[in-house]
């Protein structure tokens, strides 16, 4: 219905406002379902950095979608 379409547009807009690294981490972990260690290997990043970036990116999305 119309609310679903609006919600998807809002999510797409919010997702597009993340920086490239944040988008990649969210896409790999949340959308594709990779675990943190897998994401860190795929992106050649420290696991703790991936966790921090993911957490901050999800918080940004939450704030944008309120």
Coordinates of N, CA and C in Angstrom, one line a residue, residues 21 25-26 29 35-41 43-56:
X21 N 31.5 3.6 3.0 CA 32.0 2.5 3.9 C 30.8 2.1 4.8
X25 N 29.1 -1.8 4.7 CA 29.0 -2.6 5.9 C 27.6 -3.0 6.2
X26 N 26.6 -2.0 6.0 CA 25.2 -2.3 6.3 C 24.7 -3.3 5.2
X29 N 26.3 -6.8 6.1 CA 25.9 -7.4 7.3 C 24.4 -7.6 7.5
X35 N 28.4 -12.3 8.8 CA 28.8 -12.1 10.1 C 29.9 -11.0 10.2
X36 N 30.1 -10.4 11.3 CA 31.1 -9.3 11.5 C 32.5 -9.7 11.0
X37 N 32.9 -10.9 11.4 CA 34.3 -11.4 11.0 C 34.4 -11.5 9.5
X38 N 33.3 -12.0 8.8 CA 33.3 -12.1 7.4 C 33.3 -10.7 6.7
X39 N 32.6 -9.8 7.2 CA 32.6 -8.4 6.7 C 34.0 -7.8 6.8
X40 N 34.6 -8.0 8.0 CA 35.9 -7.4 8.2 C 36.9 -8.0 7.2
X41 N 36.8 -9.3 6.9 CA 37.7 -9.9 5.9 C 37.4 -9.4 4.5
X43 N 36.2 -6.6 3.6 CA 36.5 -5.2 3.5 C 37.9 -4.9 3.9
X44 N 38.6 -5.9 4.4 CA 40.0 -5.7 4.8 C 40.1 -4.7 5.9
X45 N 39.2 -4.8 6.9 CA 39.2 -3.9 8.0 C 39.2 -4.7 9.3
X46 N 39.6 -4.0 10.4 CA 39.6 -4.6 11.7 C 38.2 -4.9 12.1
X47 N 38.0 -6.0 12.8 CA 36.6 -6.4 13.2 C 36.0 -5.4 14.1
X48 N 36.7 -4.8 15.0 CA 36.2 -3.8 15.9 C 35.7 -2.6 15.2
X49 N 36.5 -2.2 14.2 CA 36.1 -1.1 13.3 C 34.8 -1.3 12.6
X50 N 34.7 -2.5 12.1 CA 33.4 -2.9 11.4 C 32.2 -2.8 12.4
X51 N 32.4 -3.3 13.6 CA 31.3 -3.2 14.6 C 31.0 -1.8 14.9
X52 N 32.0 -1.0 15.1 CA 31.7 0.4 15.4 C 31.0 1.2 14.3
X53 N 31.5 1.0 13.1 CA 30.9 1.7 11.9 C 29.5 1.2 11.7
X54 N 29.3 -0.1 11.9 CA 27.9 -0.6 11.7 C 27.0 -0.1 12.7
X55 N 27.4 0.0 14.0 CA 26.6 0.5 15.1 C 26.2 2.0 14.8
X56 N 27.2 2.8 14.5 CA 27.0 4.2 14.2 C 26.1 4.4 13.0

